[in-house]
Amino acid sequence: MRIRPWPEVKFVTRPPARANPSAADADEVCRILATIGAASSLATANVLAGMLHEDGGQFAEAVVRYRAGARGLEEHGASPTATRYKLGRSMLAAGDAVEAVEVLHEVYGAETEAEEPPASRAQTLMLLSRAFEAAEQYGNAVWAWGNAAELADEGEAEALAASALVNRGRLLMGLGEPTDAVGSLEPALEKARRNADDVGLQLHELGAQLLWRHMHCHRIDEVDVVEALGLQAAGQI
């Protein structure tokens, strides 16, 4: 199924990443630890190296380190869940959406089994939602955005819930389901209005209103809406 190219609604922007010079040092530490057979320390070092490569935008390199780190942690009886979350995130950034879906789905299952806090599971589902969209699994993405909002509500994380709801509405609009999209945008607006002093939620409200106006009034050209969403995400309006 082809959908209209509505951008994901984001509210925090980061400057372009630069290769982290410390990543090479971390790789050298990993090489030394592997040479001397310090397997338990090597697992932790691989995770650190992965973080440094990811921070520098070297996502394919990060995937290799995170994968090795997660395997090493599991072999030594430590939980690999947090590292596998990072692995899935880097896979998605590297363009491997299908494998990112598999990894992040497993992470979500592990977090659910371990009864991790609802807001933490919501964050995982939101990342999984992005992976579903990138893999063009749109039905699964709609489900994940909705469940993420419910978990965020359970964890009293209204900003997180509003973000999930706005993105669910965006996706449903792109899929040609405006009625269902309204069902996500209305509660997102309510959350923003209940927290008028929260700058983050004000941005969520703005994004929701822009989508709402386009759907119901058709008074804004689609290009203008996309541009406005981009400005809103950058905090310029």
Coordinates of N, CA and C in Angstrom, one line a residue, residues 21 23 27 41 88 91 93 95 132 145 157 171 195 223:
P21 N 35.7 10.9 17.6 CA 37.1 10.4 17.5 C 37.4 9.4 18.6
A23 N 35.7 6.9 19.3 CA 35.2 5.5 18.8 C 36.4 4.7 18.4
D27 N 37.4 1.1 20.0 CA 37.7 -0.1 19.2 C 39.0 -0.8 19.5
S41 N 34.7 -8.3 30.2 CA 34.9 -6.9 30.0 C 34.8 -6.5 28.5
G88 N 18.6 -2.1 17.8 CA 17.5 -1.9 17.0 C 17.4 -0.4 16.5
M91 N 20.1 -0.1 13.8 CA 19.7 -0.7 12.6 C 18.7 0.1 11.8
A93 N 18.4 3.4 12.0 CA 19.1 4.6 11.5 C 20.0 4.2 10.3
G95 N 19.2 2.0 8.1 CA 18.4 1.7 6.9 C 17.9 0.3 6.9
F132 N 8.3 0.0 12.0 CA 7.2 -0.6 11.2 C 6.9 0.3 10.0
W145 N 1.7 2.7 17.5 CA 1.5 4.1 18.0 C 0.4 4.1 19.0
A157 N 2.8 9.8 31.5 CA 3.8 10.6 30.7 C 3.0 11.2 29.5
L171 N -0.2 9.2 10.5 CA -0.2 8.0 9.7 C -1.5 7.6 9.2
N195 N -2.2 20.8 29.9 CA -0.9 21.1 30.3 C -0.3 22.3 29.5
V223 N 1.8 21.5 0.9 CA 3.2 21.8 1.1 C 3.4 22.8 2.2

